[in-house]
């Protein structure tokens, strides 16, 4: 069955780093673009980053550009988010999500989501 | 960048129809997607491409999109429909392509 499982969240001080992982299973990982989306406490969904299925393209929200790096390891079927220079406002549940796709065509929405991992940035 | 505007909350009595709006400049020319999120759970896609429902989503859920407003409708509302609903579009003219609305909390009275 199609599944995404995030890990790596925790409590960290401002300015420190954290690396999130998202293990994918049940589908051809290399065929799908993948996203990170976050949700701060009591707030709505905020898109964070996107990586193309082949890893050649990466896009970031302005709020994280220059601090966060998205990557993927096809041998491990895993998506990563390296978060450096963390700020209090980065506190959120971080979800990885699969962009819907069929052979040769990418849709503009996310059809599979993980349960999320919580990141708390606090001194 | 493109902006989507949703009302913070919508309340409806059981058995009635809930309508959740998503406003944007000429949004009728775009494909709008909707996600449901229950407390403590991950988002679930409930409508894609304005009107289509993924497999397993109730026929009571429907979407429309015209002019400056997209609408998610839930007919014969039940207590189990209480959740946050977020709209989303893709902005291909931007290198920050994914845009979410602020989300709407649906309360079943």
mmCIF file with all atom_site columns, C-alpha atoms in Angstrom:
data_model
loop_
_atom_site.group_PDB
_atom_site.id
_atom_site.type_symbol
_atom_site.label_atom_id
_atom_site.label_alt_id
_atom_site.label_comp_id
_atom_site.label_asym_id
_atom_site.label_entity_id
_atom_site.label_seq_id
_atom_site.pdbx_PDB_ins_code
_atom_site.Cartn_x
_atom_site.Cartn_y
_atom_site.Cartn_z
_atom_site.occupancy
_atom_site.B_iso_or_equiv
_atom_site.pdbx_formal_charge
_atom_site.auth_seq_id
_atom_site.auth_comp_id
_atom_site.auth_asym_id
_atom_site.auth_atom_id
_atom_site.pdbx_PDB_model_num
ATOM 1   C CA . UNK A 1 1   ? 0.000   0.000  0.000   1.00 0.00 ? 1   UNK A CA 1
ATOM 2   C CA . UNK A 1 2   ? 1.153   3.533  -0.743  1.00 0.00 ? 2   UNK A CA 1
ATOM 3   C CA . UNK A 1 3   ? 2.733   5.064  2.324   1.00 0.00 ? 3   UNK A CA 1
ATOM 4   C CA . UNK A 1 4   ? 4.822   8.032  3.433   1.00 0.00 ? 4   UNK A CA 1
ATOM 5   C CA . UNK A 1 5   ? 6.388   8.073  6.896   1.00 0.00 ? 5   UNK A CA 1
ATOM 6   C CA . UNK A 1 6   ? 8.158   11.161 8.210   1.00 0.00 ? 6   UNK A CA 1
ATOM 7   C CA . UNK A 1 7   ? 10.743  11.166 10.969  1.00 0.00 ? 7   UNK A CA 1
ATOM 8   C CA . UNK A 1 8   ? 13.442  13.358 12.446  1.00 0.00 ? 8   UNK A CA 1
ATOM 9   C CA . UNK A 1 9   ? 11.395  15.994 14.194  1.00 0.00 ? 9   UNK A CA 1
ATOM 10  C CA . UNK A 1 10  ? 12.141  17.194 17.700  1.00 0.00 ? 10  UNK A CA 1
ATOM 11  C CA . UNK A 1 11  ? 12.869  20.155 19.923  1.00 0.00 ? 11  UNK A CA 1
ATOM 12  C CA . UNK A 1 12  ? 15.789  22.322 18.878  1.00 0.00 ? 12  UNK A CA 1
ATOM 13  C CA . UNK A 1 13  ? 17.178  25.716 19.862  1.00 0.00 ? 13  UNK A CA 1
ATOM 14  C CA . UNK A 1 14  ? 17.036  28.670 17.482  1.00 0.00 ? 14  UNK A CA 1
ATOM 15  C CA . UNK A 1 15  ? 19.926  28.699 15.042  1.00 0.00 ? 15  UNK A CA 1
ATOM 16  C CA . UNK A 1 16  ? 20.453  24.955 15.174  1.00 0.00 ? 16  UNK A CA 1
ATOM 17  C CA . UNK A 1 17  ? 19.871  22.359 12.465  1.00 0.00 ? 17  UNK A CA 1
ATOM 18  C CA . UNK A 1 18  ? 17.597  19.395 11.955  1.00 0.00 ? 18  UNK A CA 1
ATOM 19  C CA . UNK A 1 19  ? 17.187  16.853 9.144   1.00 0.00 ? 19  UNK A CA 1
ATOM 20  C CA . UNK A 1 20  ? 13.798  15.404 8.370   1.00 0.00 ? 20  UNK A CA 1
ATOM 21  C CA . UNK A 1 21  ? 13.286  12.158 6.471   1.00 0.00 ? 21  UNK A CA 1
ATOM 22  C CA . UNK A 1 22  ? 10.292  10.782 4.603   1.00 0.00 ? 22  UNK A CA 1
ATOM 23  C CA . UNK A 1 23  ? 10.332  7.061  3.784   1.00 0.00 ? 23  UNK A CA 1
ATOM 24  C CA . UNK A 1 24  ? 8.211   6.154  0.781   1.00 0.00 ? 24  UNK A CA 1
ATOM 25  C CA . UNK A 1 25  ? 6.824   2.719  0.025   1.00 0.00 ? 25  UNK A CA 1
ATOM 26  C CA . UNK A 1 26  ? 4.237   1.065  -2.190  1.00 0.00 ? 26  UNK A CA 1
ATOM 27  C CA . UNK A 1 27  ? 4.907   3.116  -5.309  1.00 0.00 ? 27  UNK A CA 1
ATOM 28  C CA . UNK A 1 28  ? 7.650   3.955  -7.804  1.00 0.00 ? 28  UNK A CA 1
ATOM 29  C CA . UNK A 1 29  ? 9.371   6.735  -5.877  1.00 0.00 ? 29  UNK A CA 1
ATOM 30  C CA . UNK A 1 30  ? 11.471  7.878  -8.820  1.00 0.00 ? 30  UNK A CA 1
ATOM 31  C CA . UNK A 1 31  ? 8.353   8.638  -10.865 1.00 0.00 ? 31  UNK A CA 1
ATOM 32  C CA . UNK A 1 32  ? 6.918   11.274 -8.582  1.00 0.00 ? 32  UNK A CA 1
ATOM 33  C CA . UNK A 1 33  ? 7.810   14.843 -7.631  1.00 0.00 ? 33  UNK A CA 1
ATOM 34  C CA . UNK A 1 34  ? 7.736   15.234 -3.865  1.00 0.00 ? 34  UNK A CA 1
ATOM 35  C CA . UNK A 1 35  ? 6.877   18.118 -1.552  1.00 0.00 ? 35  UNK A CA 1
ATOM 36  C CA . UNK A 1 36  ? 7.308   19.257 2.017   1.00 0.00 ? 36  UNK A CA 1
ATOM 37  C CA . UNK A 1 37  ? 4.365   21.146 3.513   1.00 0.00 ? 37  UNK A CA 1
ATOM 38  C CA . UNK A 1 38  ? 4.184   22.477 7.053   1.00 0.00 ? 38  UNK A CA 1
ATOM 39  C CA . UNK A 1 39  ? 1.500   23.609 9.454   1.00 0.00 ? 39  UNK A CA 1
ATOM 40  C CA . UNK A 1 40  ? 2.292   25.892 12.365  1.00 0.00 ? 40  UNK A CA 1
ATOM 41  C CA . UNK A 1 41  ? 0.161   25.508 15.505  1.00 0.00 ? 41  UNK A CA 1
ATOM 42  C CA . UNK A 1 42  ? -3.339  26.818 14.840  1.00 0.00 ? 42  UNK A CA 1
ATOM 43  C CA . UNK A 1 43  ? -2.416  27.901 11.317  1.00 0.00 ? 43  UNK A CA 1
ATOM 44  C CA . UNK A 1 44  ? -3.124  26.729 7.784   1.00 0.00 ? 44  UNK A CA 1
ATOM 45  C CA . UNK A 1 45  ? -1.028  24.668 5.429   1.00 0.00 ? 45  UNK A CA 1
ATOM 46  C CA . UNK A 1 46  ? 2.143   26.299 4.110   1.00 0.00 ? 46  UNK A CA 1
ATOM 47  C CA . UNK A 1 47  ? 4.029   24.851 1.181   1.00 0.00 ? 47  UNK A CA 1
ATOM 48  C CA . UNK A 1 48  ? 7.767   24.576 1.911   1.00 0.00 ? 48  UNK A CA 1
ATOM 49  C CA . UNK A 1 49  ? 9.632   22.876 -0.913  1.00 0.00 ? 49  UNK A CA 1
ATOM 50  C CA . UNK A 1 50  ? 9.340   20.757 -4.038  1.00 0.00 ? 50  UNK A CA 1
ATOM 51  C CA . UNK A 1 51  ? 11.775  18.413 -5.714  1.00 0.00 ? 51  UNK A CA 1
ATOM 52  C CA . UNK A 1 52  ? 11.250  16.991 -9.186  1.00 0.00 ? 52  UNK A CA 1
ATOM 53  C CA . UNK A 1 53  ? 11.119  13.237 -9.635  1.00 0.00 ? 53  UNK A CA 1
ATOM 54  C CA . UNK A 1 54  ? 14.591  13.166 -11.201 1.00 0.00 ? 54  UNK A CA 1
ATOM 55  C CA . UNK A 1 55  ? 16.070  15.508 -8.617  1.00 0.00 ? 55  UNK A CA 1
ATOM 56  C CA . UNK A 1 56  ? 17.035  18.127 -11.187 1.00 0.00 ? 56  UNK A CA 1
ATOM 57  C CA . UNK A 1 57  ? 14.631  20.837 -10.014 1.00 0.00 ? 57  UNK A CA 1
ATOM 58  C CA . UNK A 1 58  ? 14.088  22.251 -6.563  1.00 0.00 ? 58  UNK A CA 1
ATOM 59  C CA . UNK A 1 59  ? 11.781  25.047 -5.476  1.00 0.00 ? 59  UNK A CA 1
ATOM 60  C CA . UNK A 1 60  ? 11.446  26.717 -2.098  1.00 0.00 ? 60  UNK A CA 1
ATOM 61  C CA . UNK A 1 61  ? 9.097   29.061 -0.282  1.00 0.00 ? 61  UNK A CA 1
ATOM 62  C CA . UNK A 1 62  ? 10.596  32.477 0.374   1.00 0.00 ? 62  UNK A CA 1
ATOM 63  C CA . UNK A 1 63  ? 10.364  31.842 4.121   1.00 0.00 ? 63  UNK A CA 1
ATOM 64  C CA . UNK A 1 64  ? 12.877  28.978 3.961   1.00 0.00 ? 64  UNK A CA 1
ATOM 65  C CA . UNK A 1 65  ? 14.986  29.738 0.888   1.00 0.00 ? 65  UNK A CA 1
ATOM 66  C CA . UNK A 1 66  ? 18.680  29.747 1.719   1.00 0.00 ? 66  UNK A CA 1
ATOM 67  C CA . UNK A 1 67  ? 18.127  27.880 4.993   1.00 0.00 ? 67  UNK A CA 1
ATOM 68  C CA . UNK A 1 68  ? 16.377  24.638 3.986   1.00 0.00 ? 68  UNK A CA 1
ATOM 69  C CA . UNK A 1 69  ? 17.495  22.091 1.392   1.00 0.00 ? 69  UNK A CA 1
ATOM 70  C CA . UNK A 1 70  ? 15.314  19.399 -0.115  1.00 0.00 ? 70  UNK A CA 1
ATOM 71  C CA . UNK A 1 71  ? 16.917  16.227 -1.440  1.00 0.00 ? 71  UNK A CA 1
ATOM 72  C CA . UNK A 1 72  ? 16.038  12.642 -2.240  1.00 0.00 ? 72  UNK A CA 1
ATOM 73  C CA . UNK A 1 73  ? 17.809  9.284  -2.281  1.00 0.00 ? 73  UNK A CA 1
ATOM 74  C CA . UNK A 1 74  ? 16.285  6.949  -4.820  1.00 0.00 ? 74  UNK A CA 1
ATOM 75  C CA . UNK A 1 75  ? 18.246  3.969  -3.512  1.00 0.00 ? 75  UNK A CA 1
ATOM 76  C CA . UNK A 1 76  ? 16.516  4.394  -0.158  1.00 0.00 ? 76  UNK A CA 1
ATOM 77  C CA . UNK A 1 77  ? 13.162  5.688  -1.499  1.00 0.00 ? 77  UNK A CA 1
ATOM 78  C CA . UNK A 1 78  ? 13.564  8.576  0.904   1.00 0.00 ? 78  UNK A CA 1
ATOM 79  C CA . UNK A 1 79  ? 12.951  12.318 0.755   1.00 0.00 ? 79  UNK A CA 1
ATOM 80  C CA . UNK A 1 80  ? 14.888  14.649 3.035   1.00 0.00 ? 80  UNK A CA 1
ATOM 81  C CA . UNK A 1 81  ? 14.634  18.199 4.326   1.00 0.00 ? 81  UNK A CA 1
ATOM 82  C CA . UNK A 1 82  ? 17.804  19.668 5.788   1.00 0.00 ? 82  UNK A CA 1
ATOM 83  C CA . UNK A 1 83  ? 16.833  22.615 7.967   1.00 0.00 ? 83  UNK A CA 1
ATOM 84  C CA . UNK A 1 84  ? 19.580  25.015 9.017   1.00 0.00 ? 84  UNK A CA 1
ATOM 85  C CA . UNK A 1 85  ? 19.371  28.267 10.936  1.00 0.00 ? 85  UNK A CA 1
ATOM 86  C CA . UNK A 1 86  ? 16.075  27.280 12.501  1.00 0.00 ? 86  UNK A CA 1
ATOM 87  C CA . UNK A 1 87  ? 13.834  30.041 13.795  1.00 0.00 ? 87  UNK A CA 1
ATOM 88  C CA . UNK A 1 88  ? 10.987  30.034 16.291  1.00 0.00 ? 88  UNK A CA 1
ATOM 89  C CA . UNK A 1 89  ? 8.599   30.623 13.386  1.00 0.00 ? 89  UNK A CA 1
ATOM 90  C CA . UNK A 1 90  ? 9.690   27.309 11.818  1.00 0.00 ? 90  UNK A CA 1
ATOM 91  C CA . UNK A 1 91  ? 7.835   25.499 14.602  1.00 0.00 ? 91  UNK A CA 1
ATOM 92  C CA . UNK A 1 92  ? 5.283   23.293 12.834  1.00 0.00 ? 92  UNK A CA 1
ATOM 93  C CA . UNK A 1 93  ? 4.199   19.835 11.849  1.00 0.00 ? 93  UNK A CA 1
ATOM 94  C CA . UNK A 1 94  ? 6.074   18.954 8.674   1.00 0.00 ? 94  UNK A CA 1
ATOM 95  C CA . UNK A 1 95  ? 4.361   16.735 6.128   1.00 0.00 ? 95  UNK A CA 1
ATOM 96  C CA . UNK A 1 96  ? 5.822   15.129 3.061   1.00 0.00 ? 96  UNK A CA 1
ATOM 97  C CA . UNK A 1 97  ? 3.428   14.704 0.180   1.00 0.00 ? 97  UNK A CA 1
ATOM 98  C CA . UNK A 1 98  ? 3.465   13.040 -3.207  1.00 0.00 ? 98  UNK A CA 1
ATOM 99  C CA . UNK A 1 99  ? 2.543   15.054 -6.259  1.00 0.00 ? 99  UNK A CA 1
ATOM 100 C CA . UNK A 1 100 ? 0.013   13.140 -8.304  1.00 0.00 ? 100 UNK A CA 1
ATOM 101 C CA . UNK A 1 101 ? 1.330   11.786 -11.578 1.00 0.00 ? 101 UNK A CA 1
ATOM 102 C CA . UNK A 1 102 ? 0.773   9.243  -14.300 1.00 0.00 ? 102 UNK A CA 1
ATOM 103 C CA . UNK A 1 103 ? 3.203   8.087  -16.929 1.00 0.00 ? 103 UNK A CA 1
ATOM 104 C CA . UNK A 1 104 ? 4.713   11.239 -18.396 1.00 0.00 ? 104 UNK A CA 1
ATOM 105 C CA . UNK A 1 105 ? 2.214   13.644 -16.847 1.00 0.00 ? 105 UNK A CA 1
ATOM 106 C CA . UNK A 1 106 ? 2.322   15.515 -13.550 1.00 0.00 ? 106 UNK A CA 1
ATOM 107 C CA . UNK A 1 107 ? -0.815  16.821 -11.913 1.00 0.00 ? 107 UNK A CA 1
ATOM 108 C CA . UNK A 1 108 ? -0.972  20.009 -9.873  1.00 0.00 ? 108 UNK A CA 1
ATOM 109 C CA . UNK A 1 109 ? -2.061  18.518 -6.560  1.00 0.00 ? 109 UNK A CA 1
ATOM 110 C CA . UNK A 1 110 ? -0.861  16.158 -3.841  1.00 0.00 ? 110 UNK A CA 1
ATOM 111 C CA . UNK A 1 111 ? -2.569  12.819 -3.613  1.00 0.00 ? 111 UNK A CA 1
ATOM 112 C CA . UNK A 1 112 ? -0.701  11.079 -0.793  1.00 0.00 ? 112 UNK A CA 1
ATOM 113 C CA . UNK A 1 113 ? 0.411   12.601 2.506   1.00 0.00 ? 113 UNK A CA 1
ATOM 114 C CA . UNK A 1 114 ? 2.371   11.317 5.449   1.00 0.00 ? 114 UNK A CA 1
ATOM 115 C CA . UNK A 1 115 ? 1.195   11.737 9.044   1.00 0.00 ? 115 UNK A CA 1
ATOM 116 C CA . UNK A 1 116 ? 3.806   14.401 9.719   1.00 0.00 ? 116 UNK A CA 1
ATOM 117 C CA . UNK A 1 117 ? 6.655   14.989 12.144  1.00 0.00 ? 117 UNK A CA 1
ATOM 118 C CA . UNK A 1 118 ? 6.707   17.814 14.683  1.00 0.00 ? 118 UNK A CA 1
ATOM 119 C CA . UNK A 1 119 ? 9.496   20.378 14.840  1.00 0.00 ? 119 UNK A CA 1
ATOM 120 C CA . UNK A 1 120 ? 9.637   22.736 17.798  1.00 0.00 ? 120 UNK A CA 1
ATOM 121 C CA . UNK A 1 121 ? 12.167  25.564 17.817  1.00 0.00 ? 121 UNK A CA 1
ATOM 122 C CA . UNK A 1 122 ? 12.523  27.051 21.247  1.00 0.00 ? 122 UNK A CA 1
ATOM 123 C CA . UNK A 1 123 ? 15.196  28.328 23.575  1.00 0.00 ? 123 UNK A CA 1
ATOM 124 C CA . UNK B 2 1   ? 2.481   35.726 -5.993  1.00 0.00 ? 1   UNK B CA 1
ATOM 125 C CA . UNK B 2 2   ? -1.057  34.434 -6.249  1.00 0.00 ? 2   UNK B CA 1
ATOM 126 C CA . UNK B 2 3   ? -3.290  34.742 -3.177  1.00 0.00 ? 3   UNK B CA 1
ATOM 127 C CA . UNK B 2 4   ? -6.203  32.517 -2.146  1.00 0.00 ? 4   UNK B CA 1
ATOM 128 C CA . UNK B 2 5   ? -8.723  33.811 0.386   1.00 0.00 ? 5   UNK B CA 1
ATOM 129 C CA . UNK B 2 6   ? -10.944 31.575 2.509   1.00 0.00 ? 6   UNK B CA 1
ATOM 130 C CA . UNK B 2 7   ? -13.318 32.458 5.355   1.00 0.00 ? 7   UNK B CA 1
ATOM 131 C CA . UNK B 2 8   ? -11.859 31.341 8.696   1.00 0.00 ? 8   UNK B CA 1
ATOM 132 C CA . UNK B 2 9   ? -14.998 29.479 9.665   1.00 0.00 ? 9   UNK B CA 1
ATOM 133 C CA . UNK B 2 10  ? -18.287 28.129 8.384   1.00 0.00 ? 10  UNK B CA 1
ATOM 134 C CA . UNK B 2 11  ? -21.021 26.661 10.559  1.00 0.00 ? 11  UNK B CA 1
ATOM 135 C CA . UNK B 2 12  ? -23.889 24.484 9.419   1.00 0.00 ? 12  UNK B CA 1
ATOM 136 C CA . UNK B 2 13  ? -26.565 22.343 11.013  1.00 0.00 ? 13  UNK B CA 1
ATOM 137 C CA . UNK B 2 14  ? -26.594 18.590 10.426  1.00 0.00 ? 14  UNK B CA 1
ATOM 138 C CA . UNK B 2 15  ? -28.411 17.652 7.245   1.00 0.00 ? 15  UNK B CA 1
ATOM 139 C CA . UNK B 2 16  ? -27.855 21.037 5.616   1.00 0.00 ? 16  UNK B CA 1
ATOM 140 C CA . UNK B 2 17  ? -25.413 21.949 2.862   1.00 0.00 ? 17  UNK B CA 1
ATOM 141 C CA . UNK B 2 18  ? -22.083 23.533 3.726   1.00 0.00 ? 18  UNK B CA 1
ATOM 142 C CA . UNK B 2 19  ? -20.431 25.808 1.200   1.00 0.00 ? 19  UNK B CA 1
ATOM 143 C CA . UNK B 2 20  ? -16.801 26.822 1.645   1.00 0.00 ? 20  UNK B CA 1
ATOM 144 C CA . UNK B 2 21  ? -15.432 29.477 -0.674  1.00 0.00 ? 21  UNK B CA 1
ATOM 145 C CA . UNK B 2 22  ? -11.960 30.124 -2.016  1.00 0.00 ? 22  UNK B CA 1
ATOM 146 C CA . UNK B 2 23  ? -11.411 33.486 -3.652  1.00 0.00 ? 23  UNK B CA 1
ATOM 147 C CA . UNK B 2 24  ? -8.666  34.495 -6.055  1.00 0.00 ? 24  UNK B CA 1
ATOM 148 C CA . UNK B 2 25  ? -8.051  36.749 -9.021  1.00 0.00 ? 25  UNK B CA 1
ATOM 149 C CA . UNK B 2 26  ? -9.736  35.052 -12.004 1.00 0.00 ? 26  UNK B CA 1
ATOM 150 C CA . UNK B 2 27  ? -9.581  31.756 -10.130 1.00 0.00 ? 27  UNK B CA 1
ATOM 151 C CA . UNK B 2 28  ? -12.104 30.344 -12.592 1.00 0.00 ? 28  UNK B CA 1
ATOM 152 C CA . UNK B 2 29  ? -9.278  30.046 -15.109 1.00 0.00 ? 29  UNK B CA 1
ATOM 153 C CA . UNK B 2 30  ? -7.304  27.775 -12.781 1.00 0.00 ? 30  UNK B CA 1
ATOM 154 C CA . UNK B 2 31  ? -7.680  24.255 -11.451 1.00 0.00 ? 31  UNK B CA 1
ATOM 155 C CA . UNK B 2 32  ? -8.565  24.261 -7.776  1.00 0.00 ? 32  UNK B CA 1
ATOM 156 C CA . UNK B 2 33  ? -7.966  21.387 -5.404  1.00 0.00 ? 33  UNK B CA 1
ATOM 157 C CA . UNK B 2 34  ? -9.402  20.859 -1.932  1.00 0.00 ? 34  UNK B CA 1
ATOM 158 C CA . UNK B 2 35  ? -8.041  19.064 1.131   1.00 0.00 ? 35  UNK B CA 1
ATOM 159 C CA . UNK B 2 36  ? -9.820  17.986 4.299   1.00 0.00 ? 36  UNK B CA 1
ATOM 160 C CA . UNK B 2 37  ? -7.884  17.855 7.546   1.00 0.00 ? 37  UNK B CA 1
ATOM 161 C CA . UNK B 2 38  ? -9.340  16.498 10.763  1.00 0.00 ? 38  UNK B CA 1
ATOM 162 C CA . UNK B 2 39  ? -7.692  17.397 14.085  1.00 0.00 ? 39  UNK B CA 1
ATOM 163 C CA . UNK B 2 40  ? -4.376  15.631 14.543  1.00 0.00 ? 40  UNK B CA 1
ATOM 164 C CA . UNK B 2 41  ? -4.511  14.023 11.108  1.00 0.00 ? 41  UNK B CA 1
ATOM 165 C CA . UNK B 2 42  ? -2.829  14.555 7.779   1.00 0.00 ? 42  UNK B CA 1
ATOM 166 C CA . UNK B 2 43  ? -4.615  16.366 4.942   1.00 0.00 ? 43  UNK B CA 1
ATOM 167 C CA . UNK B 2 44  ? -6.704  14.264 2.580   1.00 0.00 ? 44  UNK B CA 1
ATOM 168 C CA . UNK B 2 45  ? -7.458  15.249 -1.014  1.00 0.00 ? 45  UNK B CA 1
ATOM 169 C CA . UNK B 2 46  ? -11.241 15.476 -1.421  1.00 0.00 ? 46  UNK B CA 1
ATOM 170 C CA . UNK B 2 47  ? -11.637 17.343 -4.731  1.00 0.00 ? 47  UNK B CA 1
ATOM 171 C CA . UNK B 2 48  ? -9.163  17.861 -7.563  1.00 0.00 ? 48  UNK B CA 1
ATOM 172 C CA . UNK B 2 49  ? -9.347  19.796 -10.791 1.00 0.00 ? 49  UNK B CA 1
ATOM 173 C CA . UNK B 2 50  ? -12.320 21.835 -9.537  1.00 0.00 ? 50  UNK B CA 1
ATOM 174 C CA . UNK B 2 51  ? -14.924 19.079 -9.572  1.00 0.00 ? 51  UNK B CA 1
ATOM 175 C CA . UNK B 2 52  ? -13.369 15.599 -9.545  1.00 0.00 ? 52  UNK B CA 1
ATOM 176 C CA . UNK B 2 53  ? -13.507 13.343 -6.507  1.00 0.00 ? 53  UNK B CA 1
ATOM 177 C CA . UNK B 2 54  ? -10.798 10.820 -5.666  1.00 0.00 ? 54  UNK B CA 1
ATOM 178 C CA . UNK B 2 55  ? -11.833 7.256  -5.140  1.00 0.00 ? 55  UNK B CA 1
ATOM 179 C CA . UNK B 2 56  ? -13.399 6.766  -1.712  1.00 0.00 ? 56  UNK B CA 1
ATOM 180 C CA . UNK B 2 57  ? -14.596 10.338 -1.251  1.00 0.00 ? 57  UNK B CA 1
ATOM 181 C CA . UNK B 2 58  ? -18.303 10.689 -0.520  1.00 0.00 ? 58  UNK B CA 1
ATOM 182 C CA . UNK B 2 59  ? -20.662 11.761 -3.311  1.00 0.00 ? 59  UNK B CA 1
ATOM 183 C CA . UNK B 2 60  ? -21.921 14.392 -0.867  1.00 0.00 ? 60  UNK B CA 1
ATOM 184 C CA . UNK B 2 61  ? -18.725 16.347 -1.580  1.00 0.00 ? 61  UNK B CA 1
ATOM 185 C CA . UNK B 2 62  ? -18.601 18.455 -4.722  1.00 0.00 ? 62  UNK B CA 1
ATOM 186 C CA . UNK B 2 63  ? -16.698 21.385 -6.133  1.00 0.00 ? 63  UNK B CA 1
ATOM 187 C CA . UNK B 2 64  ? -17.284 24.247 -8.532  1.00 0.00 ? 64  UNK B CA 1
ATOM 188 C CA . UNK B 2 65  ? -15.196 27.105 -9.866  1.00 0.00 ? 65  UNK B CA 1
ATOM 189 C CA . UNK B 2 66  ? -16.164 30.221 -11.771 1.00 0.00 ? 66  UNK B CA 1
ATOM 190 C CA . UNK B 2 67  ? -15.101 33.832 -11.984 1.00 0.00 ? 67  UNK B CA 1
ATOM 191 C CA . UNK B 2 68  ? -13.324 34.860 -8.816  1.00 0.00 ? 68  UNK B CA 1
ATOM 192 C CA . UNK B 2 69  ? -14.618 32.122 -6.517  1.00 0.00 ? 69  UNK B CA 1
ATOM 193 C CA . UNK B 2 70  ? -14.207 28.382 -6.170  1.00 0.00 ? 70  UNK B CA 1
ATOM 194 C CA . UNK B 2 71  ? -16.618 26.558 -3.866  1.00 0.00 ? 71  UNK B CA 1
ATOM 195 C CA . UNK B 2 72  ? -16.494 23.276 -2.006  1.00 0.00 ? 72  UNK B CA 1
ATOM 196 C CA . UNK B 2 73  ? -19.969 22.001 -1.152  1.00 0.00 ? 73  UNK B CA 1
ATOM 197 C CA . UNK B 2 74  ? -20.859 19.258 1.282   1.00 0.00 ? 74  UNK B CA 1
ATOM 198 C CA . UNK B 2 75  ? -24.492 18.180 1.222   1.00 0.00 ? 75  UNK B CA 1
ATOM 199 C CA . UNK B 2 76  ? -26.386 16.448 4.037   1.00 0.00 ? 76  UNK B CA 1
ATOM 200 C CA . UNK B 2 77  ? -23.660 17.442 6.456   1.00 0.00 ? 77  UNK B CA 1
ATOM 201 C CA . UNK B 2 78  ? -22.788 14.990 9.219   1.00 0.00 ? 78  UNK B CA 1
ATOM 202 C CA . UNK B 2 79  ? -20.818 15.394 12.425  1.00 0.00 ? 79  UNK B CA 1
ATOM 203 C CA . UNK B 2 80  ? -17.958 13.506 10.804  1.00 0.00 ? 80  UNK B CA 1
ATOM 204 C CA . UNK B 2 81  ? -17.540 16.275 8.221   1.00 0.00 ? 81  UNK B CA 1
ATOM 205 C CA . UNK B 2 82  ? -16.287 18.651 10.880  1.00 0.00 ? 82  UNK B CA 1
ATOM 206 C CA . UNK B 2 83  ? -12.741 19.513 9.832   1.00 0.00 ? 83  UNK B CA 1
ATOM 207 C CA . UNK B 2 84  ? -10.503 22.151 8.287   1.00 0.00 ? 84  UNK B CA 1
ATOM 208 C CA . UNK B 2 85  ? -10.756 22.523 4.519   1.00 0.00 ? 85  UNK B CA 1
ATOM 209 C CA . UNK B 2 86  ? -8.034  24.136 2.409   1.00 0.00 ? 86  UNK B CA 1
ATOM 210 C CA . UNK B 2 87  ? -8.021  25.070 -1.256  1.00 0.00 ? 87  UNK B CA 1
ATOM 211 C CA . UNK B 2 88  ? -4.883  24.923 -3.398  1.00 0.00 ? 88  UNK B CA 1
ATOM 212 C CA . UNK B 2 89  ? -3.812  26.010 -6.855  1.00 0.00 ? 89  UNK B CA 1
ATOM 213 C CA . UNK B 2 90  ? -0.637  25.706 -8.908  1.00 0.00 ? 90  UNK B CA 1
ATOM 214 C CA . UNK B 2 91  ? 1.011   28.915 -10.047 1.00 0.00 ? 91  UNK B CA 1
ATOM 215 C CA . UNK B 2 92  ? 3.136   27.910 -13.024 1.00 0.00 ? 92  UNK B CA 1
ATOM 216 C CA . UNK B 2 93  ? 4.341   31.492 -13.478 1.00 0.00 ? 93  UNK B CA 1
ATOM 217 C CA . UNK B 2 94  ? 6.105   31.405 -10.147 1.00 0.00 ? 94  UNK B CA 1
ATOM 218 C CA . UNK B 2 95  ? 9.072   29.449 -8.824  1.00 0.00 ? 95  UNK B CA 1
ATOM 219 C CA . UNK B 2 96  ? 7.005   28.987 -5.682  1.00 0.00 ? 96  UNK B CA 1
ATOM 220 C CA . UNK B 2 97  ? 4.327   27.029 -7.509  1.00 0.00 ? 97  UNK B CA 1
ATOM 221 C CA . UNK B 2 98  ? 2.103   25.693 -4.753  1.00 0.00 ? 98  UNK B CA 1
ATOM 222 C CA . UNK B 2 99  ? -0.386  28.092 -3.176  1.00 0.00 ? 99  UNK B CA 1
ATOM 223 C CA . UNK B 2 100 ? -2.736  27.190 -0.316  1.00 0.00 ? 100 UNK B CA 1
ATOM 224 C CA . UNK B 2 101 ? -5.654  29.167 1.005   1.00 0.00 ? 101 UNK B CA 1
ATOM 225 C CA . UNK B 2 102 ? -5.658  29.962 4.695   1.00 0.00 ? 102 UNK B CA 1
ATOM 226 C CA . UNK B 2 103 ? -8.100  27.175 5.488   1.00 0.00 ? 103 UNK B CA 1
ATOM 227 C CA . UNK B 2 104 ? -11.705 27.118 6.738   1.00 0.00 ? 104 UNK B CA 1
ATOM 228 C CA . UNK B 2 105 ? -12.898 25.391 9.877   1.00 0.00 ? 105 UNK B CA 1
ATOM 229 C CA . UNK B 2 106 ? -16.225 23.690 9.246   1.00 0.00 ? 106 UNK B CA 1
ATOM 230 C CA . UNK B 2 107 ? -18.283 23.376 12.417  1.00 0.00 ? 107 UNK B CA 1
ATOM 231 C CA . UNK B 2 108 ? -21.346 21.157 12.539  1.00 0.00 ? 108 UNK B CA 1
ATOM 232 C CA . UNK B 2 109 ? -23.782 22.708 14.982  1.00 0.00 ? 109 UNK B CA 1
#
